[in-house]
């Protein structure tokens, strides 16, 4: 989801809320993106958002290691190689900038974290927000049904004997199988015989937090999260790295620093409605598609937007032509009628139903 589309959706939500109440938007940038993001916003007059409601937070970089001995990597001559510290830096930045406390003092009740590669990011948000309020969740992770052994992280309930407590948290896909086997589940991450779905929902990297409590926790923790190293190896003994690795932290690991009393849950929606991220370039995506794996590319994601809109119209009774398989960028995709609408036309399914008479609508392919 680009900044423009995020802004349009935010404006649409503002128009549905209390008169004069504006929504804050914080964008985490890096050295590579900060200046260009700032210039883009200024060039387009913040896409209709109020300038004082938009904040850019630039994350720091950390030194990298070249191998498993912890040797520092160099990028050019005697200069240290550095990389961003990971998406989890957003919590430290919201604390350091004072933004979280200021929002809480202004009466804001909820903060939504989302990553901008998913154009369907806001579709399930109103429902998830209602679930958070109804259940009193301090943290509500937005999930989708997850095929067994899929490469996305999984939501699990972890029991710590050492600490004598349980956590509802995300486990990365490369850790889930070994973790299950070490816990006595010899088959690892196995799917339902009928659906192929894992019992562990897929993490979409979107979640909602209760802001008053969030601001209090940041005052104590300063937004520091547990860190890890995730190198890619080039040899069997796992001593040489393909590229320099660094300490990093994950945004959703906020669940690990919550107190025992915190209510942590998740809201699951169908993937067609809420999740189709762009993670791979065309070359890498084509290779994944040939292997029968999710390519998660711009090609597929665009088609999934059309699919989502057509399915929503079908639920209203519209007669929509079935999709056709075509190949773009060496990826076979199901092509639905190219249906688009702006968030200001319909930001929720209820609003779409109020504006579209589905039974009178027929679309060819």
Coordinates of C-alpha atoms in Angstrom, one line a residue:
X1 CA 0.0 0.0 0.0
X2 CA 1.6 3.3 -1.1
X3 CA 1.5 6.5 1.0
X4 CA -1.2 7.9 -1.3
X5 CA -3.6 5.0 -0.8
X6 CA -2.9 5.0 3.0
X7 CA -3.7 8.7 3.1
X8 CA -7.0 8.2 1.1
X9 CA -8.1 5.5 3.5
X10 CA -7.2 7.6 6.6
X11 CA -9.2 10.5 5.2
X12 CA -12.2 8.2 4.6
X13 CA -12.1 7.0 8.2
X14 CA -11.8 10.6 9.4
X15 CA -14.9 11.5 7.5
X16 CA -16.8 8.7 9.3
X17 CA -15.6 9.7 12.8
X18 CA -16.3 12.6 15.1
X19 CA -16.3 16.0 13.3
X20 CA -12.9 17.6 13.4
X21 CA -11.1 14.5 14.8
X22 CA -8.0 13.8 12.8
X23 CA -6.0 10.6 12.6
X24 CA -2.2 10.6 13.2
X25 CA 0.2 8.8 10.8
X26 CA 3.8 7.9 11.7
X27 CA 6.0 6.5 9.0
X28 CA 9.3 4.8 9.9
X29 CA 12.0 5.5 7.4
X30 CA 15.7 4.7 7.0
X31 CA 18.7 6.6 5.6
X32 CA 17.8 5.1 2.2
X33 CA 14.1 6.3 2.2
X34 CA 13.8 9.3 4.6
X35 CA 14.6 12.2 2.2
X36 CA 12.7 10.8 -0.7
X37 CA 9.6 10.1 1.5
X38 CA 9.8 13.7 2.8
X39 CA 10.0 15.1 -0.7
X40 CA 7.1 12.9 -1.9
X41 CA 4.9 14.1 0.9
X42 CA 5.7 17.8 0.3
X43 CA 5.4 17.5 -3.5
X44 CA 1.8 16.1 -3.1
X45 CA 0.7 18.3 -0.2
X46 CA 0.7 15.3 2.1
X47 CA -2.0 13.7 -0.1
X48 CA -4.7 15.6 1.7
X49 CA -3.6 14.8 5.3
X50 CA -2.9 17.6 7.8
X51 CA 0.9 18.1 7.8
X52 CA 1.1 18.3 11.6
X53 CA -0.6 14.9 11.9
X54 CA 2.2 13.2 9.8
X55 CA 5.5 12.3 11.4
X56 CA 8.6 10.6 9.9
X57 CA 10.7 8.5 12.3
X58 CA 14.1 7.6 10.9
X59 CA 15.5 4.4 12.4
X60 CA 19.2 3.9 13.1
X61 CA 21.6 1.5 11.6
X62 CA 23.7 -1.0 13.5
X63 CA 27.1 -2.7 12.6
X64 CA 27.1 -6.0 10.8
X65 CA 29.0 -9.3 11.4
X66 CA 30.8 -11.1 8.6
X67 CA 30.8 -14.6 10.1
X68 CA 29.7 -16.6 13.1
X69 CA 32.8 -15.5 15.2
X70 CA 31.3 -12.0 15.4
X71 CA 33.9 -10.4 13.2
X72 CA 32.7 -6.9 12.2
X73 CA 32.1 -6.6 8.5
X74 CA 33.5 -3.7 6.4
X75 CA 31.7 -2.2 3.4
X76 CA 34.4 -0.1 1.8
X77 CA 38.0 0.0 3.0
X78 CA 37.9 0.7 6.7
X79 CA 34.2 1.7 7.0
X80 CA 31.9 -0.5 9.0
X81 CA 29.1 -2.2 7.1
X82 CA 25.7 -1.3 8.7
X83 CA 22.1 -2.2 8.2
X84 CA 18.8 -1.1 9.8
X85 CA 18.0 -2.6 13.2
X86 CA 14.7 -4.1 12.0
X87 CA 11.0 -3.1 12.1
X88 CA 10.9 -3.5 15.9
X89 CA 12.7 -0.1 16.1
X90 CA 9.3 1.6 15.6
X91 CA 8.6 1.1 19.3
X92 CA 11.9 2.7 20.4
X93 CA 11.3 5.6 18.0
X94 CA 7.7 6.2 19.2
X95 CA 9.1 6.5 22.7
X96 CA 12.2 8.5 21.9
X97 CA 10.2 11.0 19.9
X98 CA 7.6 11.4 22.6
X99 CA 4.9 10.6 20.0
X100 CA 3.2 7.7 21.8
X101 CA 2.8 9.7 25.1
X102 CA 1.6 12.8 23.2
X103 CA -1.0 10.7 21.3
X104 CA -2.2 9.2 24.6
X105 CA -2.4 12.6 26.3
X106 CA -4.5 13.7 23.3
X107 CA -7.1 11.0 24.1
X108 CA -6.2 8.5 21.3
X109 CA -7.2 5.0 22.4
X110 CA -5.7 2.7 19.8
X111 CA -2.6 2.5 17.6
X112 CA -2.5 0.3 14.4
X113 CA 0.8 -1.0 13.2
X114 CA 0.9 -2.0 9.5
X115 CA 3.6 -2.6 6.9
X116 CA 3.1 -0.8 3.6
X117 CA 3.7 -3.7 1.2
X118 CA 0.2 -5.1 1.7
X119 CA -2.4 -3.2 -0.4
X120 CA -5.3 -4.9 1.5
X121 CA -3.9 -3.8 4.8
X122 CA -7.0 -1.8 5.9
X123 CA -9.8 -4.0 4.7
X124 CA -10.1 -6.1 7.9
X125 CA -9.1 -3.2 10.2
X126 CA -12.6 -2.0 11.3
X127 CA -13.6 -5.5 12.4
X128 CA -10.3 -6.1 14.2
X129 CA -10.6 -2.8 16.0
X130 CA -14.1 -3.7 17.2
X131 CA -12.8 -7.1 18.4
X132 CA -10.1 -5.3 20.4
X133 CA -12.6 -3.0 22.0
X134 CA -15.1 -5.8 22.8
X135 CA -12.5 -8.1 24.3
X136 CA -10.4 -5.5 26.0
X137 CA -7.3 -6.6 24.1
X138 CA -4.0 -4.9 24.9
X139 CA -2.6 -6.3 21.7
X140 CA -4.6 -7.8 18.9
X141 CA -2.7 -9.5 16.1
X142 CA -4.3 -9.6 12.7
X143 CA -4.0 -13.0 11.1
X144 CA -5.1 -15.2 8.2
X145 CA -5.5 -19.0 7.8
X146 CA -2.0 -20.4 7.2
X147 CA -1.1 -23.4 5.0
X148 CA 1.2 -25.8 6.9
X149 CA 4.9 -25.0 6.4
X150 CA 4.1 -21.7 4.7
X151 CA 7.0 -19.1 4.9
X152 CA 5.0 -16.6 7.0
X153 CA 5.3 -16.4 10.7
X154 CA 2.8 -18.3 12.9
X155 CA 0.8 -17.2 16.0
X156 CA 1.4 -19.6 18.9
X157 CA 0.9 -19.8 22.6
X158 CA 4.3 -20.4 24.2
X159 CA 4.8 -21.7 27.7
X160 CA 7.9 -20.7 29.6
X161 CA 8.7 -23.0 32.5
X162 CA 11.5 -20.8 33.5
X163 CA 9.3 -17.7 33.9
X164 CA 6.2 -19.7 34.8
X165 CA 4.0 -17.9 32.3
X166 CA 2.5 -18.1 28.8
X167 CA 2.9 -15.8 25.8
X168 CA 0.7 -15.4 22.7
X169 CA 3.3 -14.4 20.1
X170 CA 4.7 -14.8 16.6
X171 CA 7.1 -17.6 15.9
X172 CA 9.0 -17.2 12.6
X173 CA 8.5 -20.0 10.0
X174 CA 12.1 -21.2 10.1
X175 CA 11.8 -21.7 13.8
X176 CA 8.3 -23.2 14.0
X177 CA 9.2 -26.7 12.7
X178 CA 12.2 -27.3 15.0
X179 CA 10.4 -25.8 17.9
X180 CA 7.4 -28.2 17.5
X181 CA 9.7 -31.2 17.1
X182 CA 11.7 -30.2 20.2
X183 CA 8.3 -30.0 22.1
X184 CA 7.4 -33.6 21.2
X185 CA 5.4 -32.9 17.9
X186 CA 7.5 -35.2 15.7
X187 CA 5.6 -34.3 12.5
X188 CA 6.3 -30.6 13.0
X189 CA 4.0 -28.1 11.4
X190 CA 1.3 -30.4 9.8
X191 CA -1.8 -29.3 8.1
X192 CA -5.5 -30.4 8.4
X193 CA -6.0 -33.5 6.1
X194 CA -9.0 -31.7 4.4
X195 CA -7.8 -28.1 4.1
X196 CA -4.0 -28.3 4.4
X197 CA -4.2 -25.5 6.9
X198 CA -1.9 -25.3 9.9
X199 CA -3.4 -25.0 13.4
X200 CA -1.2 -22.0 13.8
X201 CA -2.6 -18.8 12.2
X202 CA -0.4 -16.8 9.9
X203 CA 1.0 -13.4 11.1
X204 CA 0.3 -10.6 8.7
X205 CA 2.6 -8.1 10.5
X206 CA -0.4 -6.0 11.4
X207 CA -1.6 -5.5 15.0
X208 CA -3.5 -3.1 17.2
X209 CA -2.5 -2.0 20.7
X210 CA -4.2 -0.2 23.5
X211 CA -2.5 3.1 23.5
X212 CA -2.7 4.2 27.1
X213 CA -1.1 0.9 28.3
X214 CA 1.4 1.0 25.4
X215 CA 2.6 4.5 26.3
X216 CA 3.1 3.3 29.9
X217 CA 5.1 0.2 28.9
X218 CA 7.3 2.3 26.7
X219 CA 8.1 4.5 29.6
X220 CA 9.4 1.4 31.5
X221 CA 11.1 -0.5 28.6
X222 CA 12.1 2.5 26.4
X223 CA 10.8 0.4 23.5
X224 CA 13.6 -2.1 23.6
X225 CA 12.7 -5.5 22.3
X226 CA 14.5 -8.9 22.3
X227 CA 17.1 -9.1 19.6
X228 CA 18.3 -11.9 17.4
X229 CA 20.6 -12.7 14.4
X230 CA 19.2 -14.3 11.3
X231 CA 22.2 -15.0 9.0
X232 CA 22.1 -16.9 5.6
X233 CA 24.9 -19.4 5.5
X234 CA 27.1 -20.5 2.5
X235 CA 28.6 -23.7 4.0
X236 CA 27.6 -26.8 5.9
X237 CA 29.3 -26.0 9.2
X238 CA 27.3 -22.7 9.2
X239 CA 30.2 -20.4 9.9
X240 CA 30.3 -18.3 6.7
X241 CA 27.6 -15.8 5.9
X242 CA 26.2 -15.1 2.4
X243 CA 26.0 -11.5 3.3
X244 CA 26.8 -9.5 6.5
X245 CA 24.2 -10.1 9.3
X246 CA 23.3 -7.9 12.2
X247 CA 21.3 -7.8 15.4
X248 CA 17.7 -7.0 14.6
X249 CA 14.3 -6.9 16.3
X250 CA 10.7 -7.7 15.1
X251 CA 7.8 -5.2 15.5
X252 CA 5.4 -7.9 16.7
X253 CA 7.7 -9.0 19.5
X254 CA 6.1 -6.3 21.5
X255 CA 4.0 -9.2 22.9
X256 CA 7.1 -10.5 24.7
X257 CA 7.5 -7.4 26.9
X258 CA 3.9 -7.2 28.0
X259 CA 3.1 -7.9 31.6
X260 CA 1.3 -11.1 32.7
X261 CA -2.0 -9.2 33.1
X262 CA -2.1 -8.1 29.5
X263 CA -4.8 -9.6 27.3
X264 CA -3.2 -10.6 24.0
X265 CA -5.3 -12.1 21.2
X266 CA -5.7 -12.3 17.5
X267 CA -8.4 -11.6 14.8
X268 CA -8.4 -13.9 11.8
X269 CA -9.9 -13.0 8.4
X270 CA -9.7 -14.7 5.0
X271 CA -6.5 -14.0 3.1
X272 CA -8.4 -13.0 -0.1
X273 CA -9.9 -10.1 1.9
X274 CA -6.9 -8.8 3.9
X275 CA -3.5 -10.1 2.8
X276 CA -1.4 -10.0 -0.3
X277 CA 2.0 -8.5 0.3
X278 CA 4.7 -7.6 -2.2
X279 CA 7.9 -9.1 -0.9
X280 CA 9.8 -10.3 -3.9
X281 CA 11.1 -8.8 -7.1
X282 CA 9.9 -10.2 -10.5
X283 CA 12.9 -12.5 -11.0
X284 CA 12.7 -14.0 -7.5
X285 CA 9.0 -14.3 -7.7
X286 CA 9.1 -16.2 -11.0
X287 CA 11.4 -18.7 -9.4
X288 CA 9.1 -19.2 -6.4
X289 CA 6.1 -19.6 -8.7
X290 CA 7.9 -22.3 -10.7
X291 CA 8.4 -24.2 -7.5
X292 CA 4.7 -23.9 -6.6
X293 CA 5.4 -21.6 -3.7
X294 CA 3.6 -18.3 -3.0
X295 CA 5.5 -15.7 -5.1
X296 CA 4.2 -12.6 -3.1
X297 CA 5.0 -10.2 -5.9
X298 CA 3.5 -7.0 -7.3
X299 CA 2.1 -9.0 -10.2
X300 CA 0.1 -11.4 -8.0
X301 CA -0.8 -8.7 -5.4
X302 CA -2.4 -6.5 -8.1
X303 CA -4.6 -9.4 -9.2
X304 CA -5.6 -10.1 -5.7
X305 CA -6.9 -6.6 -5.3
X306 CA -9.2 -7.2 -8.2
X307 CA -10.2 -10.6 -6.8
X308 CA -11.0 -9.1 -3.4
X309 CA -13.2 -6.4 -4.9
X310 CA -15.0 -8.8 -7.2
X311 CA -15.7 -11.2 -4.3
X312 CA -17.1 -8.4 -2.2
X313 CA -19.5 -7.5 -5.0
X314 CA -20.4 -11.2 -5.4
X315 CA -21.4 -11.3 -1.7
X316 CA -23.8 -8.4 -2.5
X317 CA -25.4 -10.6 -5.3
X318 CA -23.5 -9.2 -8.3
X319 CA -23.0 -11.4 -11.4
X320 CA -19.3 -11.4 -11.8
X321 CA -17.5 -13.4 -14.6
X322 CA -15.2 -16.1 -13.4
X323 CA -11.4 -15.4 -13.5
X324 CA -9.2 -16.5 -16.4
X325 CA -5.6 -17.7 -16.0
X326 CA -3.0 -15.6 -17.7
X327 CA 0.8 -15.3 -17.5
X328 CA 2.5 -12.0 -16.5
X329 CA 6.2 -11.7 -15.6
X330 CA 6.4 -15.5 -16.0
X331 CA 3.8 -16.0 -13.2
X332 CA 0.5 -17.7 -13.9
X333 CA -2.3 -15.6 -12.2
X334 CA -6.0 -15.7 -12.0
X335 CA -7.3 -12.5 -13.7
X336 CA -10.6 -11.1 -12.5
X337 CA -12.5 -8.1 -13.9
X338 CA -10.4 -5.1 -13.0
X339 CA -12.6 -3.6 -10.4
X340 CA -11.4 -0.7 -8.3
X341 CA -12.9 1.9 -6.0
X342 CA -11.5 4.6 -3.8
X343 CA -11.7 4.5 0.0
X344 CA -13.8 7.6 -0.1
X345 CA -16.4 5.8 -2.1
X346 CA -16.5 2.7 0.2
X347 CA -14.0 2.1 3.0
X348 CA -16.1 -0.8 4.6
X349 CA -18.3 -3.6 3.3
X350 CA -21.3 -2.0 4.9
X351 CA -20.7 1.2 3.0
X352 CA -20.2 -0.7 -0.2
X353 CA -23.6 -2.4 0.4
X354 CA -25.3 1.0 0.9
X355 CA -23.9 2.3 -2.4
X356 CA -24.1 -0.7 -4.7
X357 CA -27.2 -2.7 -5.7
X358 CA -25.4 -6.0 -6.3
X359 CA -28.4 -7.8 -7.8
X360 CA -28.5 -5.2 -10.6
X361 CA -24.8 -5.4 -11.3
X362 CA -23.3 -7.7 -14.0
X363 CA -19.6 -7.6 -15.0
X364 CA -18.0 -9.4 -18.0
X365 CA -14.4 -10.5 -17.9

